[in-house]
Coordinates of C-alpha atoms in Angstrom, one line a residue:
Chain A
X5 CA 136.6 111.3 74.8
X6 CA 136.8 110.9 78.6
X7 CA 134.2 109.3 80.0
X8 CA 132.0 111.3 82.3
X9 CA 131.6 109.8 85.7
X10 CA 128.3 109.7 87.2
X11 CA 127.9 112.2 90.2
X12 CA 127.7 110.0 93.3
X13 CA 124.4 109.1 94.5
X14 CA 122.1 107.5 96.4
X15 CA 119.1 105.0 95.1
X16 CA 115.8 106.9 96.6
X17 CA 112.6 104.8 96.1
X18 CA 114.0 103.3 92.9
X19 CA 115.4 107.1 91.9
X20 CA 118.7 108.9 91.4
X21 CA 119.3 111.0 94.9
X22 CA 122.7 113.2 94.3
X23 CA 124.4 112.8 97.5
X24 CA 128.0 114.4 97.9
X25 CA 128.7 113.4 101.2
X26 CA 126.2 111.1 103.8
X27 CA 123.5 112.8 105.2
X28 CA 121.2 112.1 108.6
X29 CA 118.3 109.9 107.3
X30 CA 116.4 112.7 109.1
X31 CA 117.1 115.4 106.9
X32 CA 117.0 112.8 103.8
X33 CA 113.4 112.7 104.4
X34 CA 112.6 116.0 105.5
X35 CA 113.3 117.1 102.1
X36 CA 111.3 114.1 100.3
X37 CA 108.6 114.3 102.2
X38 CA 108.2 118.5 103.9
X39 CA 104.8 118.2 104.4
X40 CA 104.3 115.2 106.8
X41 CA 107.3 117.2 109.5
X42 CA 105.1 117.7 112.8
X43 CA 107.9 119.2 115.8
X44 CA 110.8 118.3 113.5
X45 CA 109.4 114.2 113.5
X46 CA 108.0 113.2 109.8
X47 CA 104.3 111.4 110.4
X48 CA 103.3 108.7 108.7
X49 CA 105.9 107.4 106.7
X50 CA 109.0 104.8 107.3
X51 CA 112.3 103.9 105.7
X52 CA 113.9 101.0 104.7
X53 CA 117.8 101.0 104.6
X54 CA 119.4 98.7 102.0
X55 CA 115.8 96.3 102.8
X56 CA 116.1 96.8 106.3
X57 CA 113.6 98.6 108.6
X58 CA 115.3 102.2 110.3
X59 CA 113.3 102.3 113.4
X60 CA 112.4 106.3 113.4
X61 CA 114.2 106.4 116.6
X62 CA 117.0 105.7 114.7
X63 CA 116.6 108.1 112.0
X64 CA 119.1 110.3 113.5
X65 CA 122.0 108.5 114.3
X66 CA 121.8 106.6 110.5
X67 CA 123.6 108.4 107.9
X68 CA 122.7 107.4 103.7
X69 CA 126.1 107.8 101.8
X70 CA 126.6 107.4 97.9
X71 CA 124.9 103.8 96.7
X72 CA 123.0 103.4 99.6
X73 CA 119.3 101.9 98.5
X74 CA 116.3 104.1 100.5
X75 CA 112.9 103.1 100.5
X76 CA 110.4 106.2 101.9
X77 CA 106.9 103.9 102.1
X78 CA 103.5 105.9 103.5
X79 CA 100.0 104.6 104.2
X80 CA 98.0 105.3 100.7
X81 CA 94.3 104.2 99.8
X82 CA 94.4 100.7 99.3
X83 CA 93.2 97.1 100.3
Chain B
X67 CA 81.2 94.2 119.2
X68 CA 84.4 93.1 117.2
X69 CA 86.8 91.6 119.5
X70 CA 90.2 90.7 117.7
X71 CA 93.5 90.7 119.7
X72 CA 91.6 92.6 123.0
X73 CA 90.7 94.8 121.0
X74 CA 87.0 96.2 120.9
X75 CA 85.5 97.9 117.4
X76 CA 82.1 98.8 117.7
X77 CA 81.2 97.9 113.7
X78 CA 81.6 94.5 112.2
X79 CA 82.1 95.9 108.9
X80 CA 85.8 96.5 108.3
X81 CA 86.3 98.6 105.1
X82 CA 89.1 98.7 102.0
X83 CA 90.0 102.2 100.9
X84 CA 91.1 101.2 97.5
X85 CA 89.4 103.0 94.4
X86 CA 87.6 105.6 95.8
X87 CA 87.0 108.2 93.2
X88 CA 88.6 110.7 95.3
X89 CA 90.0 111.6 99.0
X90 CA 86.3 113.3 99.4
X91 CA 84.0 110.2 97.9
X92 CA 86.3 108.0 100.3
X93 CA 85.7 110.0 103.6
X94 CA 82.0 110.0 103.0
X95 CA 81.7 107.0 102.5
X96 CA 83.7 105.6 105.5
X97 CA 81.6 107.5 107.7
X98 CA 78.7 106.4 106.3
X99 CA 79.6 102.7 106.9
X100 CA 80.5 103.1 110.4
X101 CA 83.5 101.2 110.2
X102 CA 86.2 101.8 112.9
X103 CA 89.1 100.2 111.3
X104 CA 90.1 100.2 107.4
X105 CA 93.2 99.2 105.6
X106 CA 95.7 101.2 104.2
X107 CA 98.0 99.9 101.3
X108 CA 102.0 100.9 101.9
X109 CA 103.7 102.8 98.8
X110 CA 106.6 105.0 98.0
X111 CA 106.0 108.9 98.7
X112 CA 105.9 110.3 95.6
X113 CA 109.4 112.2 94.6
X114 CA 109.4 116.0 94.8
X115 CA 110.7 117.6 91.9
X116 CA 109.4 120.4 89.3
X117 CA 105.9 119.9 88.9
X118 CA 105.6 117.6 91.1
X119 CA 104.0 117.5 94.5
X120 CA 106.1 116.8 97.6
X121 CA 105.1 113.4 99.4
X122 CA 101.7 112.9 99.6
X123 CA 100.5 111.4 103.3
X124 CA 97.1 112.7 103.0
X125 CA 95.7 108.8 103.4
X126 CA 97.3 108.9 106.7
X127 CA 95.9 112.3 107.7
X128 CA 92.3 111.5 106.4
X129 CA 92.1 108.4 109.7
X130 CA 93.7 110.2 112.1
X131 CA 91.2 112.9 111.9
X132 CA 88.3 110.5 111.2
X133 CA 89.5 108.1 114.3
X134 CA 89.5 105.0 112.5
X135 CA 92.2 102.6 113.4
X136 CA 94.3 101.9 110.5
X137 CA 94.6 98.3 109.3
X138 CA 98.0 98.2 106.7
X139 CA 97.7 96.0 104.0
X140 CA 101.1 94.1 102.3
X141 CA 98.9 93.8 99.1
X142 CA 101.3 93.1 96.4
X143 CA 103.2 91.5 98.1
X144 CA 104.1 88.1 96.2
X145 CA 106.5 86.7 98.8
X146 CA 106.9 85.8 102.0
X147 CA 110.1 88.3 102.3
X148 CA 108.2 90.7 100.8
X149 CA 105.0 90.7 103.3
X150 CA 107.2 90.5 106.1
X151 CA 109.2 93.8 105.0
X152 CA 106.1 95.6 103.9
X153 CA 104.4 95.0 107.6
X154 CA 107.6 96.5 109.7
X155 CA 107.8 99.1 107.5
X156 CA 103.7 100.1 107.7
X157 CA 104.5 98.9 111.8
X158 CA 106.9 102.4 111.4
X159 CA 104.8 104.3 109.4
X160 CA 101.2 103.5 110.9
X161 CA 102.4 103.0 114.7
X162 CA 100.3 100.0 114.5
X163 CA 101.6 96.2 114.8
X164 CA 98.1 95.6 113.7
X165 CA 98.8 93.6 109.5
X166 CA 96.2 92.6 107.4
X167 CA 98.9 90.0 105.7
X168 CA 98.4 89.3 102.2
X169 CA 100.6 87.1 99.7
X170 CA 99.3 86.8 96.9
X171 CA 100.3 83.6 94.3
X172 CA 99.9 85.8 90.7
X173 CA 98.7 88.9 89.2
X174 CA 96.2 87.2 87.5
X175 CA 93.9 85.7 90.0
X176 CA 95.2 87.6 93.0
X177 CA 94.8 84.4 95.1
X178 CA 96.5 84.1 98.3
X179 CA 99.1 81.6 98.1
X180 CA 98.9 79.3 101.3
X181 CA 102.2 77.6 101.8
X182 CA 103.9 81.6 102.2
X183 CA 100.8 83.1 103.6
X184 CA 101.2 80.6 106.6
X185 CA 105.2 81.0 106.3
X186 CA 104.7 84.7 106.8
X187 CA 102.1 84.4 109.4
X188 CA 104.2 82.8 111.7
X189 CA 106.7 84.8 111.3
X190 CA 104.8 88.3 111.8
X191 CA 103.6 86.6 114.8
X192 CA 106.9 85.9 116.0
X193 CA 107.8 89.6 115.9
X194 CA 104.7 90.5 117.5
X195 CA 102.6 91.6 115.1
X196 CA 98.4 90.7 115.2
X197 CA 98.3 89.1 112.2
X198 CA 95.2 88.9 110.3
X199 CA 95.7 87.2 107.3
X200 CA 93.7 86.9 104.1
X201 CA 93.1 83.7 102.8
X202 CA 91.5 81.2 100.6
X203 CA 88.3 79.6 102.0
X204 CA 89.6 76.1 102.6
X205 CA 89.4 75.3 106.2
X206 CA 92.4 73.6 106.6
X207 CA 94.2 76.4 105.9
X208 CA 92.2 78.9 108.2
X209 CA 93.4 76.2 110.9
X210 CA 97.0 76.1 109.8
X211 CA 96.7 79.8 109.8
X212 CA 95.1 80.2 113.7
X213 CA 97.8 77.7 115.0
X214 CA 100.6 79.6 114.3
X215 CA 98.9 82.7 116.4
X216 CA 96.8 84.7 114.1
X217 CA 94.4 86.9 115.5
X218 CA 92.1 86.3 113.1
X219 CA 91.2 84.5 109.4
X220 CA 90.0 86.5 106.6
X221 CA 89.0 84.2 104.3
X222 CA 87.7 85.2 100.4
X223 CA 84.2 85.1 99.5
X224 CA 85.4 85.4 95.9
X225 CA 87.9 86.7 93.9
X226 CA 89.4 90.3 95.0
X227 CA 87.3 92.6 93.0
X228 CA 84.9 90.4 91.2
X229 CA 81.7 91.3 92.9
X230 CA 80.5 87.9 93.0
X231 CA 80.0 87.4 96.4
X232 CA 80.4 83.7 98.2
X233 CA 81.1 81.3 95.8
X234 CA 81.5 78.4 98.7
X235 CA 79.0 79.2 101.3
X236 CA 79.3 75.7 102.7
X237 CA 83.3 76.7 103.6
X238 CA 82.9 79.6 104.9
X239 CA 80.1 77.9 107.1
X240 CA 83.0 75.3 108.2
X241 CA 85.9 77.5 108.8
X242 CA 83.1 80.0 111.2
X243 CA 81.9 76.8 113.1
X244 CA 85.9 75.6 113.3
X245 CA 87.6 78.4 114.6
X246 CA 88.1 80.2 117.9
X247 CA 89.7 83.4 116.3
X248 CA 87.5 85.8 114.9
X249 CA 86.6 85.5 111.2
X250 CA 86.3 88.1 108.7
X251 CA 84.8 87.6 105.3
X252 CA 87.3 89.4 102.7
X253 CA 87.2 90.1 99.1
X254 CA 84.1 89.1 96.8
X255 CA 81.4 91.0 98.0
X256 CA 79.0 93.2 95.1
X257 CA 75.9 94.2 97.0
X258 CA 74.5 94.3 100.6
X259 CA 72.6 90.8 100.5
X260 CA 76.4 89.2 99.7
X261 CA 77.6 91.1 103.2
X262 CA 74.2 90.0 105.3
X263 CA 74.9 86.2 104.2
X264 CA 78.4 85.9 105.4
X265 CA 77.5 87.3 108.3
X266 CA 74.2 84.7 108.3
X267 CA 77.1 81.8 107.8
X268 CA 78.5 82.7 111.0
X269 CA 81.5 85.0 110.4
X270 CA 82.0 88.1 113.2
X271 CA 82.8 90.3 110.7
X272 CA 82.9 91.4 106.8
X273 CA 85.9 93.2 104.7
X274 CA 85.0 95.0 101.7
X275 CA 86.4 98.0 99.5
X276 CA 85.2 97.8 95.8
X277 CA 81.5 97.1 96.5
X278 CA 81.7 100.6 98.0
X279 CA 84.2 102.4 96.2
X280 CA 83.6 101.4 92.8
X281 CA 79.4 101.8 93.1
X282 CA 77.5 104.5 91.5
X283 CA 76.7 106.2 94.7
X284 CA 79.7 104.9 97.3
X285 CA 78.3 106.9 100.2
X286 CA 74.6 105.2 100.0
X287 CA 76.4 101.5 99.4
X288 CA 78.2 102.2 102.3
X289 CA 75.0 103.0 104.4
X290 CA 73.4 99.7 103.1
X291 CA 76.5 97.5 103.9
X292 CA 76.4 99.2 106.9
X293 CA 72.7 97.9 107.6
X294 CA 73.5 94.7 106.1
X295 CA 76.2 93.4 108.5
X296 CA 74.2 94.6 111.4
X297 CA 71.3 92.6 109.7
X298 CA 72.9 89.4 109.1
X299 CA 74.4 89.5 112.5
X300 CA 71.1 89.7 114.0
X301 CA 69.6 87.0 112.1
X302 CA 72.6 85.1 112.7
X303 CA 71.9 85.3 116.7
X304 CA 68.0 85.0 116.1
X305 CA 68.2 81.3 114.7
X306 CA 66.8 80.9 111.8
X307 CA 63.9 78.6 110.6
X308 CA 64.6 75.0 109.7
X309 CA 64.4 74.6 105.7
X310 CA 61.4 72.1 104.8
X311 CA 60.4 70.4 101.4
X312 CA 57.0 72.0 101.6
X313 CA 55.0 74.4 103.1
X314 CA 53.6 74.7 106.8
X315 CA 50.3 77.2 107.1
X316 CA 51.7 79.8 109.7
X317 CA 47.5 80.5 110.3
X318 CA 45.9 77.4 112.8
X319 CA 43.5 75.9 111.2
X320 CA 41.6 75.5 114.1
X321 CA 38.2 77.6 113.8
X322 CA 37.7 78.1 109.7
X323 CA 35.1 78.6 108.3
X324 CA 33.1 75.7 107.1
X325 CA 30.7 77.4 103.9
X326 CA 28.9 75.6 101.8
X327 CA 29.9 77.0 98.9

């Protein structure tokens, strides 16, 4: 029996993310996280690439491909 | 007024946000203590998916519209790489360098651990974060921790949690007469009297979340710890009465009565 291949992927906060082709971080986390998106900027949250900081001014120049790591953190109650 | 890093904050009483019985119970109680600035904690959005709800950033929401300057946490963090990554990522997420940095030794006890608490300090600092660090209540390390540039020390009263308010008054005392930052008594507080005596011990401001959160009635807690800091600070500033081993009539005894009886 062949063995199936896992569809390529991306690690998103510890989860499977099925990820064809690289995408714009932007868009990556305009669909994890729709409602924080004020004028097209999310609020509120921020990414780590592979445990480094993105700088949201970098968001959308930085592309996550297949086995990239992605941590989407946000301020919760805490502390 | 709080002055840390330039910074005024018209309340002394810095609160937690953690577990508030809801979003609702939190906001009332916030307001009811005053406070101007409150830490956050820094967590993964939740995943969307079938049943689930898309990221949740309601937290972040709830202070903006309330005005209270967020104060991220790196609780649970239990290294120094850890802290660091957790306070550029709430820098991103809050627009705040502002860090309340916590690294904490074990699970168990939730202690700060002081060798990577200091480690991490100084390099926040580096990076330009204000750096207010929670720590242990021994002095040396509130110095160790003000040399390397923090804007303030938050030392523990008690364990985080435990409600048993300040088990080394005497420290606390030493590290408030020592230091030249502003200091913030963190974790260990149960009721208002707790709040008034660190305040009484010289610090310049208190830090607490469960004592409210976790009370019968959060909102009226609030309201007293509110009173309390405001209290203690005054009594602070008023100079209190030297102890003495016995008593001392406060009436003259100049003109009594002389009966025969």
């Amino acid at each position: 029996m062949a063995e199936t291949l896992p569809a390529p992927h991306a690690l998103v906060n510890g989860e499977p993310f099925p990820l064809d082709a690289p995408v714009p971080l932007t868009d990556l986390v305009a669909r994890l996280v729709p409602g924080c998106v004020v004028d097209g900027v999310p609020q509120g949250v921020a990414v780590a690439l592979d445990d480094a900081v993105v700088p949201r001014g970098a968001w959308g120049a930085t592309t996550v491909g297949p086995g990239a790591r992605v941590e989407v953190v946000t301020a919760v109650q805490g502390g | 007024m709080l002055t840390i890093a330039g910074v005024e904050l018209g309340s002394r009483l810095v609160m937690g946000t953690g577990g508030a019985p809801s979003l609702l119970a939190l906001e009332n109680a916030l307001v009811a203590s005053g406070t101007e600035l409150t830490t956050v904690a820094m967590r993964r959005v939740a995943p969307p998916g079938p049943g689930a709800a898309a990221g949740d950033t309601s937290m972040w929401g709830l202070l903006e519209r309330l005005g209270i300057r967020a104060l991220p946490n790196t609780a649970g963090c239990f290294s120094v790489r850890e802290a660091v990554l957790t306070a550029q990522l709430a820098r991103e997420a809050c627009g705040t360098d502002w860090v309340k940095l916590e690294v904490i030794a074990d699970d168990v006890t939730l202690l700060p651990e002081p060798l990577g608490l200091v480690e991490a300090a100084e390099e926040l600092v580096r990076d330009g974060f204000t750096v207010l660090p929670y720590c242990g209540d021994d002095p040396i390390v509130a110095r160790r921790l003000e040399d390397v540039g923090c804007a303030a020390v938050m030392p523990l009263g008690a364990p985080i949690g435990s409600g048993l308010g300040i088990l080394n008054p005497r420290n606390i005392e030493a590290i408030a007469a020592a230091a030249s930052v502003p200091v913030i008594l963190d974790a260990g507080i149960g009721t208002a009297s707790d709040a008034a005596l660190a305040m009484e011990l010289g610090c310049d401001g208190v830090l607490l979340a469960t004592a409210v959160t976790r009370a019968a009635d959060p909102e009226r807690m609030a309201r007293a710890m509110r009173l309390a800091v405001e209290a203690g600070h005054a009594a602070a500033g008023a100079g209190r009465i030297p102890r003495r081993e016995r008593a001392l009539a406060s009436s003259s005894p100049e003109g009594r009565l002389d009966l025969a009886l």
